[in-house]
Amino acid sequence: MVGFSQVGAESDWRTANTESMKSTFTEANGYKLIFDDAQQKQENQLKAVRNFIQQDVDYIVIAPVTETGWDTVLQEAKDAGIPVIIVDRMIDVSDDSLYTAWVGSNFLQEGYDAVAWLGDYLKKNNRSDDDINIVTLQGTIGSSAQIGRTDGVEEKMKDYPKWKMLERQTGEFTQAKGQEVMESFLKTYQDIDVVIAENDNMAFGAIDAIKAAGKTCGPKGDIIIISFDAVAAAFDSMIAGDMNVSVECNPLHGPRVAEIIQKLEKGESVDKIAYVQEGVYPADTAAQEKPKRAY
Amino acid sequence: MNKLIVFVKKLTGTRLFLPLFCLVLVLLSNLIKTPTFFQVTIKNGVLYGYIIDVINRASDLVILSVGMTMVVAASGGTDISVGAVMSVAGAVCCYILAGGLQTVNEFQNPYILGVLAAVFAGMLCGCFNGFLVAKMKIQPMVATLILFTAGRGMAQLITRGQITYIRVESYKMLGASIPGIPVPTPVFVALLVVILTYVLLKKTTLGLYIQTVGINSRASRLMGIKSSRIIFLSYVFCGLCAGVSGLVASSRIYSADANNIGLNLELDAILAVALGGNSLGGGKFSLLGSVIGAYTIQALSTTLYAMGVSPDQIPVYKAIVVVIIVALQSTELKKMAKRYQTGREVGKKVA
């Protein structure tokens, strides 16, 4: 019996995350899943976890709304002898033994992947020796996705002395802000070669801004668009020829969580931190990949 | 010489002088780092330049602040639900135009139906707020807090937690531009709302009634003005503005993003009213002041982007500028300055 407390249903990504859990922990697979939607409120999650403890579930899975405020309720779970697995966002607790394992995305690795893709792409197009000007649309400052992706890109960019980061500015993960900031970038810098948008929505905004400025983007255009998340709409954008690549942020946590539970059942030890597999999806394969996507 | 002093005094004495002065100051500060700030060219048949960005991007906020001014003036309170109402309006419009689907490439229902429904939804939200404030006598902030929290949830319900995309060229026009017209459409929408409201207030007694009710609602009731009806109407009007603004915001991104449309914009709208030199305690108000305030806020954002201020410092700079602008307009500061001046003059005479 597994209790799962989900954040809510605020995006396609979240819906796919929920769906992955539900389809993994089916009765056919030998599980009984108790699902709770917290509607973006931590107090609902605390209530849900306490309910799980009372119902004496075997495992508790939490996709936390916030990082802090978990100590008390996780201590209760620990006292009841129920292992807790955290998915997606990390939690900040005084004692690491309060949870058994964490499953989620490696945002730093996503940043590395983006740089690696750009390096290969430029080499393929014989532009390795050119000066490359880059601007970044950052996510909401302080979010783990923003920190990981910004740091990952910055770290690996050092290997490419010809690349220059002109400016970074936050687009707060929204399409409207992404567009507004990109409009400003385009006026300040005349020769932008690459736009890195730390999520797909901001990339859509940036694409609109670029088109409005009379420039082109995508595989056949002047400006290369690199994005993160790889949601369904990003595949549409790549098929339309506007976006070059999107680095996946995989929401399909279910199988990985099940793996950990199986290990625990057998009495084996598990790694504290488990990353999910994430791919890089360039535009030229977008049309073939899209039908295979679960979200 | 004397005439000039009188003229300057008259100019600086008008109510709109300080808000306008602050706006111009913010805009001119760009010349230090971005000399091309005021340059306007034409790209793709549409005007292009930083200054156009300011005017275009401020439109949503201008529309909101017009509604907010009415609410503040009539009830002495603020409507903090406008951002959420924008998102409801966007969701309603996209839901109808997409016919319940998640992504469409053509309208499933007539465009006008979606627009009217969105505006109607905004007014309905305004009716709810107005009913709570005017009839149930609940404090405005508490009353509108209900929709502030519930509004986005409602919008999420309508869009079923997904972002609904309307990928139709004619849907984008309201938020971008109409082919052949060089000025972005949101500018016209904002202008239309401001002019219609201005005419409504000047040609009818409504403006006077709103001020009277705001200054003293009991006294105005004794004078024969139905103050609760005026307050109710002001909230309905504010809801209408939020609906229109939501439509523009949704058209900009040709989708209904229930989580993000109008996020935190209610605070900017209240700030716009305050920056315009209006008292948040109600009563006398200046519509144009709020409009200038709204442009000032957007000018500030665009300026900070143009100057390349790093994103984690932007809130600090914004706060500093807002504090300075508000301080410049405070009557206490003016009194202090006057006292200091007369003190010096007296000192001179004595000497």
XYZ file of C-alpha atoms in Angstrom:
646
model
C 0.000 0.000 0.000
C 1.501 3.327 -1.108
C 0.269 6.812 -0.173
C 1.139 9.569 -2.672
C 0.697 13.245 -1.870
C 0.872 15.310 -5.066
C 1.304 19.116 -5.288
C -1.689 19.693 -7.535
C -2.375 19.834 -11.247
C -0.904 23.183 -12.288
C 0.796 22.144 -15.542
C 1.050 19.457 -18.230
C 4.228 18.353 -16.544
C 2.481 17.796 -13.226
C -0.364 15.922 -14.861
C 2.133 13.605 -16.550
C 3.877 13.131 -13.199
C 0.609 12.081 -11.544
C -0.276 9.856 -14.463
C 3.106 8.123 -14.232
C 2.534 7.328 -10.562
C -1.006 6.118 -11.140
C -0.032 3.865 -14.025
C 2.934 2.386 -12.152
C 1.242 1.636 -8.849
C -1.732 -0.271 -10.188
C -3.394 -3.232 -8.550
C -2.270 -5.330 -11.509
C 1.317 -4.547 -10.518
C 0.584 -5.553 -6.935
C 0.147 -2.117 -5.379
C -2.657 -0.172 -3.841
C -2.201 3.563 -4.377
C -3.881 6.165 -2.203
C -3.653 9.424 -4.150
C -4.059 12.862 -2.601
C -4.127 16.150 -4.512
C -2.905 18.958 -2.224
C -4.059 21.800 -4.512
C -0.787 23.708 -4.039
C -1.148 23.885 -0.250
C 1.346 22.430 2.175
C -1.196 22.135 4.981
C -3.190 19.772 2.774
C -0.054 17.699 2.258
C 0.657 17.535 5.997
C -2.914 16.395 6.540
C -2.566 13.797 3.791
C 0.655 12.391 5.239
C -0.937 12.111 8.690
C -3.874 10.288 7.097
C -1.455 7.901 5.406
C 0.208 7.196 8.770
C -3.171 6.503 10.362
C -4.132 4.185 7.547
C -0.795 2.447 8.155
C 0.404 2.490 4.554
C 3.671 0.716 3.723
C 5.312 3.602 1.869
C 4.696 7.327 1.639
C 5.608 9.260 -1.500
C 5.542 13.074 -1.386
C 5.922 15.611 -4.174
C 6.413 18.593 -1.849
C 4.914 22.043 -2.479
C 7.665 23.799 -0.533
C 11.102 22.841 0.695
C 10.677 23.664 4.366
C 8.314 22.738 7.177
C 8.507 18.972 6.934
C 10.395 18.016 10.110
C 7.459 17.286 12.411
C 5.325 15.238 10.084
C 8.264 13.228 8.741
C 9.323 12.464 12.325
C 5.813 11.091 12.886
C 6.210 8.881 9.818
C 9.612 7.733 10.997
C 8.235 6.898 14.453
C 5.522 4.867 12.753
C 8.229 3.050 10.802
C 7.019 4.103 7.350
C 9.720 4.891 4.750
C 9.225 8.209 2.940
C 10.287 8.835 -0.670
C 10.443 12.420 -1.920
C 9.901 13.117 -5.628
C 10.556 16.186 -7.824
C 11.414 19.092 -5.497
C 13.919 18.592 -2.723
C 13.062 19.144 0.923
C 15.071 20.936 3.557
C 15.036 19.060 6.875
C 17.379 19.181 9.846
C 17.897 15.422 9.797
C 18.465 13.615 6.489
C 17.376 10.283 7.924
C 13.783 11.594 7.992
C 13.360 10.478 4.379
C 14.631 7.343 2.701
C 15.301 8.549 -0.817
C 14.716 11.380 -3.273
C 13.801 10.914 -6.940
C 13.956 13.776 -9.381
C 15.598 15.687 -12.182
C 19.249 16.621 -12.306
C 18.934 20.238 -13.392
C 22.702 20.693 -13.415
C 23.017 17.788 -15.849
C 20.318 19.391 -18.028
C 22.497 22.493 -18.219
C 25.500 20.347 -19.215
C 23.406 18.588 -21.871
C 22.323 21.904 -23.389
C 25.928 23.094 -23.745
C 27.036 19.722 -25.147
C 24.250 19.851 -27.743
C 25.155 23.406 -28.777
C 28.839 22.441 -29.098
C 27.967 19.523 -31.389
C 25.469 21.550 -33.377
C 27.943 24.359 -34.068
C 30.610 21.858 -35.053
C 28.200 20.208 -37.482
C 27.479 23.589 -39.054
C 31.173 24.528 -39.200
C 30.729 27.378 -36.761
C 33.109 26.102 -34.068
C 35.557 28.925 -34.714
C 32.949 31.703 -34.819
C 32.248 34.054 -31.952
C 28.914 33.026 -30.476
C 26.781 35.529 -28.541
C 24.341 34.027 -26.068
C 21.527 35.477 -23.965
C 19.683 33.560 -21.257
C 16.084 33.853 -20.096
C 16.303 32.581 -16.556
C 13.536 30.994 -14.556
C 12.167 32.390 -11.317
C 15.302 33.397 -9.416
C 16.031 30.964 -6.601
C 14.009 28.032 -7.934
C 16.000 24.812 -8.113
C 15.429 24.493 -11.873
C 16.798 28.013 -12.432
C 19.865 27.497 -10.221
C 20.733 24.087 -11.706
C 20.277 25.070 -15.324
C 22.100 28.417 -15.014
C 25.029 26.861 -13.131
C 25.201 23.850 -15.461
C 25.417 26.059 -18.546
C 27.907 28.444 -16.956
C 30.190 25.641 -15.784
C 30.437 23.887 -19.161
C 30.613 27.121 -21.149
C 34.123 27.656 -19.807
C 35.302 24.988 -22.264
C 34.260 27.225 -25.150
C 36.262 30.474 -25.028
C 34.569 31.716 -28.204
C 31.169 31.769 -26.555
C 30.064 34.917 -24.820
C 27.140 35.245 -22.400
C 25.889 38.756 -23.189
C 23.264 38.931 -20.486
C 21.034 36.909 -18.210
C 17.638 38.144 -17.125
C 14.688 36.440 -15.485
C 11.522 35.730 -17.440
C 9.938 34.136 -14.370
C 9.108 30.942 -16.295
C 6.209 32.650 -18.105
C 5.605 33.247 -21.781
C 4.594 36.895 -21.340
C 7.713 37.826 -19.340
C 9.938 35.793 -21.636
C 8.638 37.818 -24.563
C 9.046 41.132 -22.762
C 12.652 40.435 -21.739
C 13.539 39.122 -25.187
C 12.149 42.314 -26.749
C 14.582 44.243 -24.600
C 17.535 41.947 -25.425
C 16.900 42.357 -29.137
C 17.098 46.124 -28.863
C 20.246 46.129 -26.754
C 22.182 43.534 -28.768
C 22.157 43.449 -32.542
C 23.967 40.141 -32.969
C 22.441 37.473 -30.755
C 23.279 33.967 -31.995
C 21.761 31.797 -29.291
C 18.879 32.145 -26.847
C 18.804 29.791 -23.888
C 15.348 29.742 -22.279
C 15.173 27.881 -18.999
C 11.710 26.560 -19.792
C 9.609 26.058 -22.903
C 7.050 28.755 -22.140
C 9.683 31.489 -22.076
C 11.089 30.116 -25.319
C 7.660 30.550 -26.976
C 7.629 34.177 -25.831
C 11.169 34.703 -27.095
C 10.251 33.254 -30.498
C 7.342 35.707 -30.811
C 9.610 38.606 -29.869
C 12.241 37.546 -32.413
C 9.653 37.293 -35.186
C 8.200 40.693 -34.273
C 11.686 42.187 -34.551
C 11.894 40.937 -38.130
C 14.462 38.232 -37.370
C 14.199 34.496 -37.776
C 14.921 31.605 -35.446
C 15.039 27.823 -35.451
C 17.155 25.407 -37.507
C 16.773 27.532 -40.656
C 16.879 30.932 -38.948
C 19.422 33.435 -37.597
C 18.985 32.674 -33.923
C 19.337 29.277 -32.251
C 16.714 28.549 -29.591
C 17.637 26.161 -26.779
C 14.924 25.336 -24.300
C 14.226 23.068 -21.333
C 11.360 20.777 -20.207
C 10.304 19.376 -23.622
C 6.546 19.659 -23.079
C 4.114 18.756 -25.870
C 3.831 22.344 -27.129
C 7.631 22.470 -27.483
C 7.452 19.576 -29.940
C 4.823 21.506 -31.910
C 7.166 24.487 -31.964
C 10.096 22.344 -33.150
C 7.969 20.755 -35.865
C 6.962 24.259 -36.973
C 10.689 25.032 -37.304
C 10.875 27.713 -34.599
C 12.809 25.935 -31.859
C 16.098 24.070 -32.211
C 16.210 21.824 -29.192
C 14.520 21.152 -25.881
C 16.271 19.353 -23.028
C 13.855 17.087 -21.267
C 12.785 17.418 -17.679
C 11.353 13.965 -17.184
C 8.159 13.786 -15.113
C 7.846 10.002 -15.313
C 8.993 9.289 -11.765
C 6.745 6.267 -11.184
C 9.046 3.469 -12.419
C 12.041 4.869 -10.528
C 10.053 5.075 -7.296
C 8.790 1.515 -7.836
C 12.378 0.339 -8.282
C 13.338 1.834 -4.925
C 10.326 0.282 -3.211
C 11.189 -3.144 -4.663
C 14.727 -2.845 -3.309
C 13.457 -1.828 0.112
C 11.047 -4.765 0.096
C 13.955 -7.125 -0.438
C 15.776 -5.450 2.414
C 18.471 -3.955 0.195
C 19.861 -0.480 0.764
C 19.040 2.313 -1.678
C 20.841 5.434 -2.859
C 19.706 8.575 -1.122
C 19.515 10.496 -4.378
C 18.151 8.924 -7.561
C 17.970 10.868 -10.830
C 15.552 10.011 -13.614
C 16.750 9.455 -17.183
C 16.445 12.587 -19.297
C 16.864 13.051 -23.016
C 17.733 15.851 -25.409
C 15.208 16.379 -28.198
C 16.403 18.310 -31.248
C 14.070 19.640 -33.934
C 15.037 17.180 -36.670
C 13.614 14.206 -34.767
C 10.696 16.058 -33.154
C 8.085 14.814 -35.603
C 8.999 11.160 -34.951
C 9.302 11.581 -31.189
C 6.078 13.438 -30.553
C 3.646 10.508 -30.870
C 5.749 8.496 -28.411
C 5.575 11.170 -25.741
C 3.396 10.626 -22.687
C 2.996 14.353 -22.018
C 10.296 87.423 -15.334
C 7.385 87.604 -12.910
C 5.132 86.108 -15.513
C 7.508 83.211 -15.917
C 7.541 82.515 -12.186
C 3.757 82.621 -12.108
C 3.638 80.236 -15.041
C 6.089 77.818 -13.429
C 4.200 78.007 -10.150
C 0.947 77.333 -11.969
C 2.482 74.414 -13.813
C 4.036 72.829 -10.757
C 0.888 73.491 -8.798
C -1.352 71.305 -10.950
C -2.181 67.894 -9.574
C -0.759 65.963 -12.445
C 2.578 67.754 -12.465
C 4.399 65.503 -10.007
C 3.269 62.146 -11.424
C 4.122 63.349 -14.911
C 7.459 64.722 -13.724
C 8.351 61.323 -12.222
C 7.420 59.508 -15.429
C 9.575 61.840 -17.525
C 12.439 61.490 -15.044
C 12.341 57.688 -15.217
C 12.280 57.801 -19.025
C 15.064 60.369 -19.322
C 17.329 58.413 -16.971
C 17.710 55.933 -19.816
C 19.655 58.424 -21.895
C 22.658 57.898 -19.613
C 23.121 54.269 -20.533
C 20.878 53.704 -23.548
C 21.105 56.757 -25.847
C 18.901 54.995 -28.397
C 16.062 54.603 -25.896
C 13.768 57.031 -27.696
C 14.632 55.793 -31.164
C 11.612 54.429 -33.007
C 11.860 52.473 -36.236
C 9.436 50.302 -38.171
C 9.892 46.526 -38.264
C 7.420 44.266 -40.081
C 5.125 47.254 -40.502
C 4.899 47.841 -36.753
C 6.580 50.577 -34.705
C 9.612 49.217 -32.914
C 11.667 50.621 -30.045
C 12.013 50.741 -26.283
C 9.517 53.554 -25.932
C 6.958 51.559 -27.917
C 7.571 48.607 -25.568
C 6.756 50.812 -22.591
C 3.511 52.088 -24.120
C 2.507 48.637 -25.399
C 3.379 46.573 -22.319
C 1.768 49.076 -19.941
C -1.632 48.704 -21.614
C -2.870 45.818 -19.439
C -1.929 47.759 -16.335
C -3.463 51.017 -17.609
C -6.800 49.287 -18.138
C -6.650 47.703 -14.687
C -5.695 50.937 -12.982
C -8.678 52.759 -14.521
C -10.998 50.274 -12.822
C -8.973 50.334 -9.637
C -9.219 54.147 -9.465
C -13.023 53.948 -9.422
C -13.012 51.367 -6.651
C -10.508 53.292 -4.568
C -12.352 56.571 -5.036
C -15.811 55.244 -4.255
C -15.122 52.796 -1.462
C -11.802 53.908 -0.019
C -10.621 50.327 -0.412
C -8.802 48.280 -3.004
C -9.883 45.372 -5.176
C -7.110 42.805 -4.817
C -8.881 40.232 -6.962
C -8.257 41.917 -10.347
C -5.252 39.758 -11.274
C -7.193 36.575 -10.590
C -10.226 37.963 -12.454
C -7.970 38.578 -15.477
C -7.026 34.932 -15.410
C -10.691 33.887 -15.137
C -11.573 36.062 -18.144
C -8.688 34.619 -20.172
C -9.684 31.086 -19.239
C -13.363 31.641 -20.138
C -12.467 33.143 -23.507
C -10.013 30.389 -24.431
C -12.320 27.652 -23.183
C -15.126 28.864 -25.426
C -12.925 29.507 -28.463
C -11.208 26.132 -28.086
C -14.507 24.356 -27.472
C -12.987 22.570 -24.488
C -9.966 21.254 -26.392
C -6.410 21.930 -25.284
C -4.852 23.202 -28.509
C -6.773 24.438 -31.532
C -5.733 25.900 -34.857
C -9.109 27.434 -35.616
C -11.960 28.871 -33.592
C -14.507 26.302 -32.436
C -16.944 29.104 -31.606
C -17.322 32.670 -32.945
C -14.599 35.031 -31.678
C -17.088 37.628 -30.495
C -18.789 35.049 -28.269
C -15.532 34.340 -26.448
C -14.808 38.040 -26.001
C -18.262 38.854 -24.697
C -18.234 35.881 -22.343
C -14.855 36.932 -20.953
C -15.996 40.496 -20.340
C -19.212 39.177 -18.833
C -17.241 36.855 -16.543
C -15.177 39.836 -15.399
C -18.322 41.832 -14.647
C -19.823 38.877 -12.809
C -16.774 38.712 -10.568
C -17.130 42.485 -10.083
C -20.809 42.017 -9.114
C -19.772 39.468 -6.504
C -17.159 41.815 -5.042
C -19.546 44.768 -5.227
C -22.302 42.818 -3.506
C -19.996 41.872 -0.623
C -18.656 45.398 -0.192
C -21.724 47.535 -0.888
C -24.532 45.376 0.492
C -22.851 43.129 3.049
C -20.576 45.970 4.195
C -17.516 43.732 4.280
C -14.165 45.514 4.191
C -13.036 45.745 0.551
C -9.735 43.956 1.044
C -11.367 41.063 2.895
C -14.241 40.832 0.421
C -11.976 40.766 -2.631
C -9.585 38.374 -0.911
C -12.156 35.660 -1.649
C -11.775 35.952 -5.405
C -8.070 36.679 -5.040
C -7.581 33.162 -3.713
C -10.464 31.390 -5.445
C -10.179 33.087 -8.852
C -7.133 31.218 -10.082
C -8.626 27.974 -8.830
C -11.753 28.696 -10.882
C -9.621 29.469 -13.927
C -7.734 26.201 -13.379
C -11.039 24.335 -13.229
C -12.164 25.887 -16.514
C -8.904 25.024 -18.292
C -8.664 21.701 -16.416
C -5.240 22.565 -15.076
C -3.706 22.788 -18.553
C -2.621 25.712 -20.690
C -5.194 26.139 -23.455
C -3.655 27.348 -26.723
C -5.562 29.206 -29.444
C -3.180 29.165 -32.388
C -5.218 31.414 -34.647
C -3.709 34.526 -36.238
C -6.793 36.657 -35.626
C -6.749 35.746 -31.938
C -3.224 37.117 -31.613
C -4.192 40.499 -33.075
C -5.629 41.945 -29.883
C -2.339 41.416 -28.089
C -0.008 42.082 -31.022
C -0.992 44.202 -34.010
C -3.490 44.309 -36.846
C -1.867 44.045 -40.293
C -1.513 47.487 -41.871
C -1.705 49.381 -38.598
C 1.709 50.328 -37.214
C 0.647 50.812 -33.608
C 0.263 47.695 -31.385
C -3.403 46.937 -30.689
C -3.196 46.950 -26.841
C -2.354 50.667 -27.048
C -5.684 51.343 -28.764
C -7.590 49.208 -26.284
C -6.049 51.077 -23.352
C -6.707 54.430 -25.015
C -10.319 53.470 -25.713
C -10.938 52.418 -22.111
C -9.375 55.608 -20.756
C -11.268 57.918 -23.143
C -14.630 56.211 -22.665
C -14.237 56.297 -18.896
C -13.129 59.927 -18.969
C -16.098 60.960 -21.080
C -18.461 58.941 -18.891
C -17.165 60.680 -15.788
C -17.165 64.180 -17.296
C -20.415 64.094 -19.266
C -22.491 62.488 -16.550
C -22.634 63.208 -12.845
C -21.119 59.806 -12.111
C -17.651 61.214 -11.415
C -19.062 63.709 -8.954
C -21.180 61.027 -7.273
C -18.189 58.716 -6.886
C -16.169 61.480 -5.230
C -19.032 62.432 -2.959
C -19.604 58.859 -1.848
C -15.881 58.373 -1.323
C -15.546 61.464 0.838
C -18.543 60.691 3.025
C -20.936 57.947 2.079
C -23.405 58.673 4.879
C -23.654 62.357 4.026
C -24.130 61.580 0.373
C -26.909 59.143 1.224
C -28.638 61.881 3.182
C -28.257 64.059 0.099
C -30.171 61.495 -1.901
C -27.322 59.597 -3.604
C -27.650 55.835 -3.363
C -24.119 55.342 -2.113
C -24.289 51.567 -1.963
C -25.325 51.474 -5.607
C -22.417 53.741 -6.618
C -19.965 51.509 -4.736
C -21.493 48.400 -6.285
C -21.193 49.905 -9.766
C -17.568 50.831 -9.205
C -16.728 47.200 -8.455
C -18.644 45.978 -11.491
C -16.729 48.485 -13.601
C -13.438 47.324 -12.084
C -14.376 43.725 -12.940
C -15.138 44.818 -16.495
C -11.707 46.435 -16.793
C -10.059 43.309 -15.388
C -11.963 41.250 -17.979
C -10.762 43.435 -20.869
C -7.217 43.425 -19.508
C -7.348 39.636 -19.167
C -8.382 39.360 -22.807
C -5.392 41.430 -23.919
C -3.005 39.453 -21.701
C -4.385 36.150 -22.974
C -4.155 37.289 -26.582
C -0.506 38.267 -26.110
C 0.367 34.650 -25.347
C -2.520 33.221 -27.460
C -3.363 30.952 -24.572
C -4.965 30.795 -21.139
C -2.234 30.270 -18.572
C -4.382 30.281 -15.432
C -1.392 30.356 -13.095
C 0.377 33.308 -14.622
C -2.028 35.708 -16.378
C -2.162 38.878 -14.290
C 0.031 37.419 -11.573
C 0.815 40.118 -8.964
C -0.711 42.722 -11.274
C -3.264 43.745 -8.630
C -0.408 45.175 -6.574
C 0.915 47.109 -9.562
C -2.580 48.465 -10.226
C -2.888 49.713 -6.645
C 0.594 51.195 -6.910
C -0.365 52.928 -10.163
C -3.286 54.602 -8.404
C -0.995 55.717 -5.580
C 1.769 56.927 -7.899
C -0.840 58.973 -9.724
C -1.173 61.116 -6.635
C -4.501 59.623 -5.574
C -5.392 59.069 -1.958
C -6.035 55.400 -1.214
C -8.519 56.627 1.383
C -11.070 57.440 -1.317
C -12.798 60.630 -2.372
C -11.155 63.014 -4.816
C -9.392 61.198 -7.606
C -7.615 61.778 -10.876
C -8.106 59.191 -13.580
C -5.230 60.498 -15.663
C -2.958 60.400 -12.628
C -3.493 56.647 -12.323
C -2.866 56.205 -16.037
C 0.414 58.102 -15.731
C 1.244 55.961 -12.691
C 0.696 52.795 -14.716
C 3.012 54.010 -17.488
C 5.606 54.937 -14.858
C 5.636 51.393 -13.462
C 6.148 49.867 -16.907
C 8.735 52.516 -17.810
C 10.635 51.485 -14.705
C 10.579 47.772 -15.635
C 11.652 48.430 -19.210
C 14.361 50.813 -17.991
C 15.794 48.197 -15.646
C 15.838 45.636 -18.480
C 17.472 48.129 -20.848
C 20.119 48.964 -18.271
C 20.894 45.284 -17.837
C 20.332 45.248 -14.086
C 20.873 41.721 -12.837
C 17.596 39.923 -12.118
C 18.141 39.341 -8.414
C 18.635 43.076 -7.848
C 15.646 44.331 -9.850
C 13.175 44.259 -6.930
C 15.563 46.391 -4.856
C 15.876 49.080 -7.521
C 12.130 49.083 -8.074
C 11.528 49.530 -4.368
C 13.988 52.431 -4.135
C 12.447 54.295 -7.075
C 8.906 53.764 -5.780
C 9.859 55.039 -2.333
C 11.422 58.141 -3.890
C 8.376 58.834 -6.083
C 5.937 58.384 -3.217
C 8.079 60.551 -0.936
C 8.245 63.297 -3.582
C 4.467 63.433 -3.632
C 3.828 63.262 0.065
C 2.182 66.381 1.482
C 4.125 66.067 4.725
C 7.399 66.402 2.837
C 6.063 69.427 0.988
C 5.107 71.039 4.279
C 8.530 70.308 5.679
C 10.185 71.858 2.657
C 8.009 74.938 2.947
C 8.756 75.298 6.635
C 12.454 75.011 5.896
C 12.205 77.616 3.156
C 10.228 80.154 5.168
C 12.557 79.523 8.073
C 15.486 80.475 5.893
C 13.760 83.552 4.512
C 12.872 84.727 8.008
C 16.471 84.122 8.979
C 17.652 86.294 6.074
C 15.321 89.137 7.004
C 16.465 89.066 10.599
C 20.053 89.187 9.488
